[in-house]
Coordinates of C-alpha atoms in Angstrom, one line a residue:
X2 CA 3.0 -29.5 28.9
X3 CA 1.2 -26.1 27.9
X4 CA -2.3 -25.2 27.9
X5 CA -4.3 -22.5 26.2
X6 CA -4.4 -19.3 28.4
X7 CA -1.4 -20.3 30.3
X8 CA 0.9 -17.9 31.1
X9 CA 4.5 -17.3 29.4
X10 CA 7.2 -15.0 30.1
X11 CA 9.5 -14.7 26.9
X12 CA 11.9 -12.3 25.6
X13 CA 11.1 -10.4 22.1
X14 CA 14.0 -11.6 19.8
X15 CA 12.7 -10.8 16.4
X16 CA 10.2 -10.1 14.2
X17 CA 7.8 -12.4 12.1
X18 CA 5.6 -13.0 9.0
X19 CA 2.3 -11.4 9.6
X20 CA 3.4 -8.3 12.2
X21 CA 3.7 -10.6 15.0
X22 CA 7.3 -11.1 16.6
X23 CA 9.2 -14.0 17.9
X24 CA 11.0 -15.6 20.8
X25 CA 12.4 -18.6 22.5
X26 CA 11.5 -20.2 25.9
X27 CA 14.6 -21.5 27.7
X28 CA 14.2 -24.9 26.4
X29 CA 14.6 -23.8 22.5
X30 CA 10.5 -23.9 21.8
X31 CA 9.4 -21.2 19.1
X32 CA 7.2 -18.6 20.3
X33 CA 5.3 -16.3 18.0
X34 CA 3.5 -13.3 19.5
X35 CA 0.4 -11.3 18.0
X36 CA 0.3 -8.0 19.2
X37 CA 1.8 -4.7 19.5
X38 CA 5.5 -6.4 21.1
X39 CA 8.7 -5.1 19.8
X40 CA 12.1 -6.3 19.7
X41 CA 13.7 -6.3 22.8
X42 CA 10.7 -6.9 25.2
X43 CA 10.6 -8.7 28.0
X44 CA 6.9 -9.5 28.0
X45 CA 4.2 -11.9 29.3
X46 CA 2.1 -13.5 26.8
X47 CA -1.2 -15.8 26.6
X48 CA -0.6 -19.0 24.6
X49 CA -3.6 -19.0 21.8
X50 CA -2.6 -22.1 20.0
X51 CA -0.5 -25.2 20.2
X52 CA 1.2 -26.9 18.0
X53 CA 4.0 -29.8 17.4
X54 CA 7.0 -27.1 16.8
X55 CA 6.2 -23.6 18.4
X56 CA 3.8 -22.0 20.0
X57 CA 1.0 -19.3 18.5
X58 CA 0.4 -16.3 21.7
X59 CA -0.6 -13.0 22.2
X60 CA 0.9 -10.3 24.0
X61 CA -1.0 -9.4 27.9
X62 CA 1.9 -7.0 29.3
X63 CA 5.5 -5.9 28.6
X64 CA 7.4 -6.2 31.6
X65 CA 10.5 -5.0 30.7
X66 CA 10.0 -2.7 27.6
X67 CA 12.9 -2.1 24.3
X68 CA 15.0 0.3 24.0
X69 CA 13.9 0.6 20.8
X70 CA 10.5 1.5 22.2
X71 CA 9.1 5.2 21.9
X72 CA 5.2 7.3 22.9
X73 CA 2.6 6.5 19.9
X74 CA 1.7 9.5 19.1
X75 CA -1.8 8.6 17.5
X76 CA -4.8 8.5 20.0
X77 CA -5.9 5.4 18.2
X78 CA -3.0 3.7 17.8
X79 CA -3.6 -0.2 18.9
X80 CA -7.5 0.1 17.3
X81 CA -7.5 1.3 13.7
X82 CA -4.7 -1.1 12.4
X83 CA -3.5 1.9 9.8
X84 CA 0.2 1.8 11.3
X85 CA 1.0 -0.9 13.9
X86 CA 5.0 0.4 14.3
X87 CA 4.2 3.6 15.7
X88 CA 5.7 2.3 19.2
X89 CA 8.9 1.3 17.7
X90 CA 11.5 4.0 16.5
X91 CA 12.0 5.1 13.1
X92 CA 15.5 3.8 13.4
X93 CA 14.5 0.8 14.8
X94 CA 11.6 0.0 11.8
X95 CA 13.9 0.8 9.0
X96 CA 17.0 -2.0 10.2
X97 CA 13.5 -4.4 10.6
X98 CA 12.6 -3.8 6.8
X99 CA 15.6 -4.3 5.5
X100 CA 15.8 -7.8 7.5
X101 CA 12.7 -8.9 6.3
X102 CA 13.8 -8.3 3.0
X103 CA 17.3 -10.5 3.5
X104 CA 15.8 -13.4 5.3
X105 CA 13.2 -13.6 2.5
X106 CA 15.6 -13.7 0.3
X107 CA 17.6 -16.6 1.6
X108 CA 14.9 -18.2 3.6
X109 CA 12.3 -18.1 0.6
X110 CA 14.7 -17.7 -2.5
X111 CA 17.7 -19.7 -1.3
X112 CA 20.2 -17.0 -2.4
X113 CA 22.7 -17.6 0.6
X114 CA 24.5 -14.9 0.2
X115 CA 22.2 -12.1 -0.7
X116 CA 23.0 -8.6 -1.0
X117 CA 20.8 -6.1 0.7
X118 CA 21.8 -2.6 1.2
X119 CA 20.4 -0.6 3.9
X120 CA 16.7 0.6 3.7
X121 CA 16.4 4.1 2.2
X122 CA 14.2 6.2 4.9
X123 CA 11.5 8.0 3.9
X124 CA 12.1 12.0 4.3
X125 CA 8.5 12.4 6.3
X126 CA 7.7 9.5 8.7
X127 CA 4.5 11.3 9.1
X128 CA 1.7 13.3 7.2
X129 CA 3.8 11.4 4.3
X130 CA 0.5 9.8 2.8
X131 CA -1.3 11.6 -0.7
X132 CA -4.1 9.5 -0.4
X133 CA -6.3 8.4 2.4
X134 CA -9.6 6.0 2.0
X135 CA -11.9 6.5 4.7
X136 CA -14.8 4.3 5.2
X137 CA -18.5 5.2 6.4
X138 CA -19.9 3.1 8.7
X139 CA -23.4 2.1 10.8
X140 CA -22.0 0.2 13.3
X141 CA -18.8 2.0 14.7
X142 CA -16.2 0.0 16.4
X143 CA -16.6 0.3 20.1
X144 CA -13.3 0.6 22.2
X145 CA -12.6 -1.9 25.1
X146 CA -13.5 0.9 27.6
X147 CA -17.1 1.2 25.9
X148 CA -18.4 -2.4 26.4
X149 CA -21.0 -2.3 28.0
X150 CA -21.9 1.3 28.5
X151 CA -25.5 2.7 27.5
X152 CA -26.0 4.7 24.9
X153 CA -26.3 7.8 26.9
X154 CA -23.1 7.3 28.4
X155 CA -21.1 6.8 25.1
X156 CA -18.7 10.1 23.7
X157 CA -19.7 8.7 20.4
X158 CA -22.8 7.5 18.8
X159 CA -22.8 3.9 18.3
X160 CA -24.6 3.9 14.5
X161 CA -22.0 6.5 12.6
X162 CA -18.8 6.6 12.3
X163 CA -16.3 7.8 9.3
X164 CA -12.9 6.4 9.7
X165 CA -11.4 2.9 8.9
X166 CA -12.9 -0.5 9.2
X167 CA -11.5 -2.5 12.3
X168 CA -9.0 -4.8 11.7
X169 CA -10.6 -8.4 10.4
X170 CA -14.0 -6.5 10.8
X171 CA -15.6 -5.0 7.7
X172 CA -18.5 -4.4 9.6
X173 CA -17.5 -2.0 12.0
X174 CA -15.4 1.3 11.3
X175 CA -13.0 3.1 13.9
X176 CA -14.0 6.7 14.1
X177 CA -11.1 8.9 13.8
X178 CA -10.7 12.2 14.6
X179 CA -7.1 12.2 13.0
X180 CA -4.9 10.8 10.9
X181 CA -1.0 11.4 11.7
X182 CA -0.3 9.7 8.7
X183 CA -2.5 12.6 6.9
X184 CA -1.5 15.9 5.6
X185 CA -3.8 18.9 7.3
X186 CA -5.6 19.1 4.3
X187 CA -7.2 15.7 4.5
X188 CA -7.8 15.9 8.4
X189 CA -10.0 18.9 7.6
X190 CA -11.9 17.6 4.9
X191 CA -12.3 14.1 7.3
X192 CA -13.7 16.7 10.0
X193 CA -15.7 18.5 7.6
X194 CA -17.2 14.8 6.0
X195 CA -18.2 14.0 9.5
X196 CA -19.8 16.8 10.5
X197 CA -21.7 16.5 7.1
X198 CA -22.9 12.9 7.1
X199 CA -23.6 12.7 10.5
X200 CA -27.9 13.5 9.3
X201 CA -27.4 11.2 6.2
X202 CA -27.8 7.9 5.6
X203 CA -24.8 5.2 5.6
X204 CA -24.3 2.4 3.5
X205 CA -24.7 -0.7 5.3
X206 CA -23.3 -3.7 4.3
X207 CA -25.9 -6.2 5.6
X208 CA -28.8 -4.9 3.9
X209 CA -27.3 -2.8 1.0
X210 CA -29.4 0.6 1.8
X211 CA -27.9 3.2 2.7
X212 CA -26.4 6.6 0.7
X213 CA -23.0 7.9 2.2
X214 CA -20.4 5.4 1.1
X215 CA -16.4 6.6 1.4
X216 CA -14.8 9.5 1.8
X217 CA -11.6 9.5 -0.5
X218 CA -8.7 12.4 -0.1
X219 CA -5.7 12.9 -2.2
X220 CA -3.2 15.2 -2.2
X221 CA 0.1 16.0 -4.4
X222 CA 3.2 16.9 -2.6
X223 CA 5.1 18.4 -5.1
X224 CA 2.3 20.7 -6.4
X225 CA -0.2 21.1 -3.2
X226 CA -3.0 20.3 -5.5
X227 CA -6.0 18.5 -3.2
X228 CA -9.2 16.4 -4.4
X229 CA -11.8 15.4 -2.4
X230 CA -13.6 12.4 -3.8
X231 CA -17.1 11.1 -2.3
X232 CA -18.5 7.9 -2.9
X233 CA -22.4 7.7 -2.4
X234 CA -25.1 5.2 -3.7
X235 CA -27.2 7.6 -5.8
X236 CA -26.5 11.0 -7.6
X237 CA -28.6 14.0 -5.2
X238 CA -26.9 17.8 -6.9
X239 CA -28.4 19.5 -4.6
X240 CA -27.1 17.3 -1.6
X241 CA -23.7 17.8 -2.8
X242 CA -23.5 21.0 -3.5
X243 CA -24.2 21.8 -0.2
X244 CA -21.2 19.5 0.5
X245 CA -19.2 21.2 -2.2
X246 CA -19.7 24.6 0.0
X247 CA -19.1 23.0 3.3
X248 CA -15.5 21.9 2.1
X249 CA -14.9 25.2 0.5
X250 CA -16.0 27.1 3.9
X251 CA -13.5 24.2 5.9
X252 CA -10.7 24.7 2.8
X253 CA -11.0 27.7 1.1
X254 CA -8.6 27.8 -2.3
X255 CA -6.8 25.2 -0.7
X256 CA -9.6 22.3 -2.4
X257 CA -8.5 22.2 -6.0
X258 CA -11.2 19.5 -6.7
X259 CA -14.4 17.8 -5.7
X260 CA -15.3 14.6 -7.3
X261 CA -18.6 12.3 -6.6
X262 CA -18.6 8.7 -7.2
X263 CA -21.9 7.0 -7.5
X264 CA -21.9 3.4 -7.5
X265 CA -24.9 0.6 -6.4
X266 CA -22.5 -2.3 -6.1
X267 CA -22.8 -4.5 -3.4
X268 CA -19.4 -4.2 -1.6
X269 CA -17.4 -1.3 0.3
X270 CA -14.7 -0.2 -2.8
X271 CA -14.2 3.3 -2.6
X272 CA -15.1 3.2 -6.3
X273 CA -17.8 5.0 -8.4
X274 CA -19.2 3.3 -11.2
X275 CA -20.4 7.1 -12.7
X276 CA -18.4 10.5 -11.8
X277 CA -19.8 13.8 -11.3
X278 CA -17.0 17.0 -11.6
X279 CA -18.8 19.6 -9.4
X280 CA -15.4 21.5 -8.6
X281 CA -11.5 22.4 -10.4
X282 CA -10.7 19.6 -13.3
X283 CA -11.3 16.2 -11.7
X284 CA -8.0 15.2 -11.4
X285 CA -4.6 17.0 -9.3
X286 CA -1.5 17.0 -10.7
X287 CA 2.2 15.6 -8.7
X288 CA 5.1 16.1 -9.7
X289 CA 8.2 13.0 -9.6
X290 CA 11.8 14.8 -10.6
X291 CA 10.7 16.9 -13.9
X292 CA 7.9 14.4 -14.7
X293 CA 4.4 15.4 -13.9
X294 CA 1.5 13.1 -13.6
X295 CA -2.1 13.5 -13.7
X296 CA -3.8 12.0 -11.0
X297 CA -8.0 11.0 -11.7
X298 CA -9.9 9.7 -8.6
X299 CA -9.7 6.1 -9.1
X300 CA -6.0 6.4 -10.6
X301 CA -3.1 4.1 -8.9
X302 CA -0.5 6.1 -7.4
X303 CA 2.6 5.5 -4.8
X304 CA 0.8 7.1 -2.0
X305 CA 4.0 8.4 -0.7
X306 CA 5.3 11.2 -3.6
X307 CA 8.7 12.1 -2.4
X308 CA 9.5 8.1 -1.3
X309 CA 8.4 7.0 -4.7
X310 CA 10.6 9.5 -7.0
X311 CA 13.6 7.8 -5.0
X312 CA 12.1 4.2 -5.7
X313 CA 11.8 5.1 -9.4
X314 CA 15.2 6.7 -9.6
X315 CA 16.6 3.5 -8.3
X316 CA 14.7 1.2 -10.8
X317 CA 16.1 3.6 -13.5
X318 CA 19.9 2.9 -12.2
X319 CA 19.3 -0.8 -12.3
X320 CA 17.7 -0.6 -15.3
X321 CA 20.8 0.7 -16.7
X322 CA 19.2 0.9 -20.0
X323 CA 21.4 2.0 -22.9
X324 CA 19.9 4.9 -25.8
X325 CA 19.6 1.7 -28.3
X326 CA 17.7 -0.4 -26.0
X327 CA 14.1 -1.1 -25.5
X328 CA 13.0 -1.6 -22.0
X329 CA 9.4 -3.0 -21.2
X330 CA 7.8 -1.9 -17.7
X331 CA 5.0 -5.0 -16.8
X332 CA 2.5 -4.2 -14.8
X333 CA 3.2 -0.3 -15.4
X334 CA -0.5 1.2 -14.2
X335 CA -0.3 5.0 -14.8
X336 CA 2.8 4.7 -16.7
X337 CA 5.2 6.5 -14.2
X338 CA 7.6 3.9 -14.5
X339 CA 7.6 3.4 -18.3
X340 CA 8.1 7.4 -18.3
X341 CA 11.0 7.4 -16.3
X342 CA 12.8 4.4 -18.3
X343 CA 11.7 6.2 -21.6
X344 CA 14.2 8.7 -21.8
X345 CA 16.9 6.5 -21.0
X346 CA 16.1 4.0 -23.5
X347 CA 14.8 3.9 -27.4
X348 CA 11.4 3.1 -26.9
X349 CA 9.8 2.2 -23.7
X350 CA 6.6 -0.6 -23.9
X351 CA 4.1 -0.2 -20.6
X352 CA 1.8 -3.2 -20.6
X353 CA -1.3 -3.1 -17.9
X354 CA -4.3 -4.6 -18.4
X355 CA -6.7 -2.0 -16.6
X356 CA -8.6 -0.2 -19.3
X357 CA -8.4 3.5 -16.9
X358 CA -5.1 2.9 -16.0
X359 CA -3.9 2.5 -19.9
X360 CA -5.9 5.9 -20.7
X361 CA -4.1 7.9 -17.9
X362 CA -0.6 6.6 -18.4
X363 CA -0.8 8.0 -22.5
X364 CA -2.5 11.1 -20.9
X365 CA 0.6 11.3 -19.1
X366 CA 3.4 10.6 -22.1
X367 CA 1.3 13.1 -24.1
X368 CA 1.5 15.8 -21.1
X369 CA 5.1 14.9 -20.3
X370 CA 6.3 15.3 -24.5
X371 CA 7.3 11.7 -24.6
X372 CA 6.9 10.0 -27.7
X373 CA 8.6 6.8 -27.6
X374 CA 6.7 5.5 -24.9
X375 CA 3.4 3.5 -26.0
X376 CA 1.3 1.1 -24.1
X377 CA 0.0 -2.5 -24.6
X378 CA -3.9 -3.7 -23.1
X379 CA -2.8 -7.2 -22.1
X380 CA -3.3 -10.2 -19.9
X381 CA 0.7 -10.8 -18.4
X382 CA -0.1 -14.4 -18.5
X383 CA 0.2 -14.4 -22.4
X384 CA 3.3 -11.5 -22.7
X385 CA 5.7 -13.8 -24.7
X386 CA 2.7 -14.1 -27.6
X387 CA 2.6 -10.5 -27.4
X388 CA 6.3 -9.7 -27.7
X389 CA 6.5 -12.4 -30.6
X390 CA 3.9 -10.4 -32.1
X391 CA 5.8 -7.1 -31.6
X392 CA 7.9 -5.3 -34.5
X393 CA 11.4 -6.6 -34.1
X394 CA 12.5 -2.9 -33.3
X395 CA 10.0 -3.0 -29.8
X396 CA 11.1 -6.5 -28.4
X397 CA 12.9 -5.8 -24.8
X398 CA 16.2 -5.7 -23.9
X399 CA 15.8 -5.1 -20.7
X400 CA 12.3 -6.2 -18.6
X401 CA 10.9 -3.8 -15.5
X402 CA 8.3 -5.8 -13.8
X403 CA 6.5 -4.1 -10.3
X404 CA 3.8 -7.0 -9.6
X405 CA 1.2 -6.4 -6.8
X406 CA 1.4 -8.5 -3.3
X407 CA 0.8 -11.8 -5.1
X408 CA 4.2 -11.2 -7.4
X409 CA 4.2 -12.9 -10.7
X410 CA 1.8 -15.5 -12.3
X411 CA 3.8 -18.7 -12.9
X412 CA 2.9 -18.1 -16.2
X413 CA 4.9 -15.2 -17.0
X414 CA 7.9 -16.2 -15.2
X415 CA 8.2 -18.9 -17.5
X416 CA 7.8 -16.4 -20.2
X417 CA 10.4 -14.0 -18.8
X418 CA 12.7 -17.1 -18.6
X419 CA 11.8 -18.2 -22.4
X420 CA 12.7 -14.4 -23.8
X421 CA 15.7 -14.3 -21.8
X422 CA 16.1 -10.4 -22.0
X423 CA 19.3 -8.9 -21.0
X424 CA 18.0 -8.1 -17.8
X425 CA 15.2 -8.2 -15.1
X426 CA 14.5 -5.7 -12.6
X427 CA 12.0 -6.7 -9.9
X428 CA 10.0 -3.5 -7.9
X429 CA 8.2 -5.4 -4.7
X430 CA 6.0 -4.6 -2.8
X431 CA 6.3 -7.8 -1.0
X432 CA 9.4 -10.0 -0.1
X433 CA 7.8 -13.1 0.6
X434 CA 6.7 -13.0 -3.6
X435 CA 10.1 -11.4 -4.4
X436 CA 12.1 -14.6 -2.8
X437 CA 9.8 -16.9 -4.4
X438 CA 9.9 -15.3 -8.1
X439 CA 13.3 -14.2 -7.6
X440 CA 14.2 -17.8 -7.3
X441 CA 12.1 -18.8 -10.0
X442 CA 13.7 -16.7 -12.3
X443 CA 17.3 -17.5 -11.6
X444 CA 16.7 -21.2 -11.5
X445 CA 19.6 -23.4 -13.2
X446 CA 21.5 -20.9 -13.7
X447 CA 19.4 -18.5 -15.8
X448 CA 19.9 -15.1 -13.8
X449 CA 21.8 -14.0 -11.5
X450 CA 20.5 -11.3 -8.2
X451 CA 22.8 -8.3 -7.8
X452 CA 22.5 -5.8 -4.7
X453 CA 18.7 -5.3 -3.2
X454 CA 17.9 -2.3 -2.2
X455 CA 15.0 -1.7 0.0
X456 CA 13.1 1.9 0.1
X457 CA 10.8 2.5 2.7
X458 CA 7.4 4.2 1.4
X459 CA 5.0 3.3 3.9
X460 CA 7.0 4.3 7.7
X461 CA 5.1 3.0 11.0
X462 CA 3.8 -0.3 8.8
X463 CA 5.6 -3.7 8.1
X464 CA 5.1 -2.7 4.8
X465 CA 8.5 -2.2 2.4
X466 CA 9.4 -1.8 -1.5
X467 CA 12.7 -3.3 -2.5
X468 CA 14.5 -3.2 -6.2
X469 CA 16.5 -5.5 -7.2
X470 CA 18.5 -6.2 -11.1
X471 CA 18.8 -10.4 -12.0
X472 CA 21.3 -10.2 -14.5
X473 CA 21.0 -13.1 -17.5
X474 CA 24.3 -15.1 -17.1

């Protein structure tokens, strides 16, 4: 009945796992569409794949476009990947997150009758972002209009580029010449890297040679405070000091820091193995409500400031940690979490198993006077030995866990439901792992969810956070 390359016109309905969207053909088949479609389309699509219960496409051409539809603003929107929303209002993005969070949630989880409040916008939907990791490359990424073209006839070189690595290509890197999602600071310091590198040497990735690696730019909201952090392949002073001065000449007082990374790994993480200070303290410093947090190269951070202050504030609330309670924050990184609990609670417990993460979150009690927060080195996969082998007076009353994409190890969820603490609040970063856990966690009766609320750090991506209590019953 169908054939690959045929033909379909559909009309956009929803949106689906994986940034694609979704529709129906009049006869009730499933349509899935990669591509930039958005809800409310009327669009022609290419079938890709064919299978028993839907069909797998890609979008050719909107015919009729949404309402919900506004200009891109970026010049490379559609190529670099970074934000694949930017053609769908803000409005429009935020009533998506929240429904990818609910139908998660009862399609993954089971809970029926979920509760999940409205997304929480983010106060900036652009130049939002304190950190940016841009990539070197040999072999940029050539745009559709390119193919083809000689050398000579090419804007760009073809063998240098500084930007990001093409979607599903970690061999080729889009070229930017800005970033909307980048504060002015970093789009001057991406110009200035450029202009720099361009007669140096780039790592390549198929014959590990190569010297300039990735260009890494943070900067604090709250305090202004900017680093620039360079990874290369071997340590050249003299080389980068004359980098040092052509950021300074491009930044003036405005560069609070300049960091190198060297590193001979064979991969492309923007991560040094030794660090060379060559400019300020090595670190910036940001600011969340009266906390402030120091902030090293390599250091995990929400990369949206003001977003994540509101994220931590609503963790807190749900929390709802009494004075004579201890509250354990898993997976706590730096320690912002466990800080902000802290005060609310007797003691606070921040367990993390990354060595520089543990170092900088006691760097931060220490700066921030609090002294009954400590932190635990430890594999989450054995927490219920370590609690058992806890002083009574530290053993949780309340657990704050804030997993990565994956969510929890099976593991721990089993310990979580063996300690039975008063409560569990859940920070994702992913719905798909909240449902999952989420139901896990409240199997036979053990917990029950309260309201979700869902907090949008990362506008123009399909990317949300969401907080939710499960309250022991």
């Amino acid at each position: 009945m169908f054939s690959k390359g045929q033909l379909l016109e559909i009309d956009i309905t929803d949106s689906a796992d994986g940034q694609q969207c979704f529709g129906r053909l009049p006869e009730g088949l499933a349509v899935f569409v990669q591509g930039l479609a958005a809800v409310g389309d009327r669009a022609r699509v290419s079938v890709l794949k064919i299978k028993k219960n839907y069909l797998e496409t890609r979008l050719v051409e909107v015919l009729v476009p949404s309402p919900a539809r506004v200009p891109p603003p970026c010049s490379h929107f559609g190529v670099c990947g970074g934000c694949k929303w930017q053609h769908v209002s803000y409005a429009e993005q935020l009533r998506l997150k929240r429904k990818l969070v609910a139908d998660a949630l009862v399609h993954l989880g089971g809970f029926a009758d979920a509760q999940v409040a409205e997304a929480l916008p983010s106060p900036q939907v652009y130049g939002y972002r304190n950190k940016m990791e841009f990539s070197f490359g040999d072999r940029r990424y050539l745009l559709p209009e390119e193919m083809g073209l000689e050398p000579a006839a090419l804007a760009k070189p073809r063998d240098y580029a500084l930007g990001f690595h093409a979607p599903g290509r970690f061999d080729r890197v889009v070229d930017l010449d800005l970033c909307h999602l980048a504060t002015d600071e970093m789009n001057l310091a991406l110009a200035c890297g450029k202009e720099f590198g361009r007669a140096l040497s780039v790592y390549q990735t198929h014959t590990h040679t190569g010297f300039l690696r990735n260009l890494v730019v943070r900067q604090a909201a709250a305090t202004g405070e900017f680093m620039v952090y360079l990874v290369v392949s071997a340590w050249d002073e003299p080389l980068m000091r004359e980098f040092q001065a052509a950021l300074q000449a491009a930044l003036g007082e405005r560069l609070t820091t300049f960091v190198v990374g060297v590193t001979q790994r064979k991969n492309t993480v923007a991560r040094g193995d030794e660090h060379h200070v060559l400019h300020g303290p090595g670190f910036i410093r940001e600011q969340l409500g009266d906390l402030t947090f120091a902030i090293s190269p390599t250091s995990f951070f929400q990369t949206n400031s003001r977003q994540a202050e509101r994220l931590y504030q609503e963790t807190l609330r749900r929390a709802a940690v009494r004075p004579d309670q201890v509250v354990h924050d898993l997976y706590c990184g730096t320690g912002t979490i466990t800080l902000f609990l802290a005060r609310a609670a007797r003691a606070a417990v921040g367990c993390e198993l990354e060595a520089s993460a543990l170092a900088d979150a006691e760097a931060n009690a220490r700066a921030n006077g609090i002294a009954n927060a400590r932190f635990l080195a430890l594999d989450l996969k054995h927490y219920a030995q370590a609690v058992r082998e806890l002083p009574a007076e530290l053993r949780p009353d309340v657990v704050v866990v804030d997993p990565p994409r994956a969510g929890l190890h099976e593991d721990l969820v089993k310990e979580l439901r063996a300690l039975r603490p008063e409560r569990i609040v859940y920070v994702s970063c992913n719905p798909a792992s909240l449902g999952r856990d989420a139901k896990l966690l409240c199997a036979d009766g053990a917990y029950r969810p309260g309201e979700v609320q869902p907090v949008d750090l990362f506008p123009h991506t399909y990317h949300v956070e969401s907080v939710v209590a499960l309250e022991r019953c």
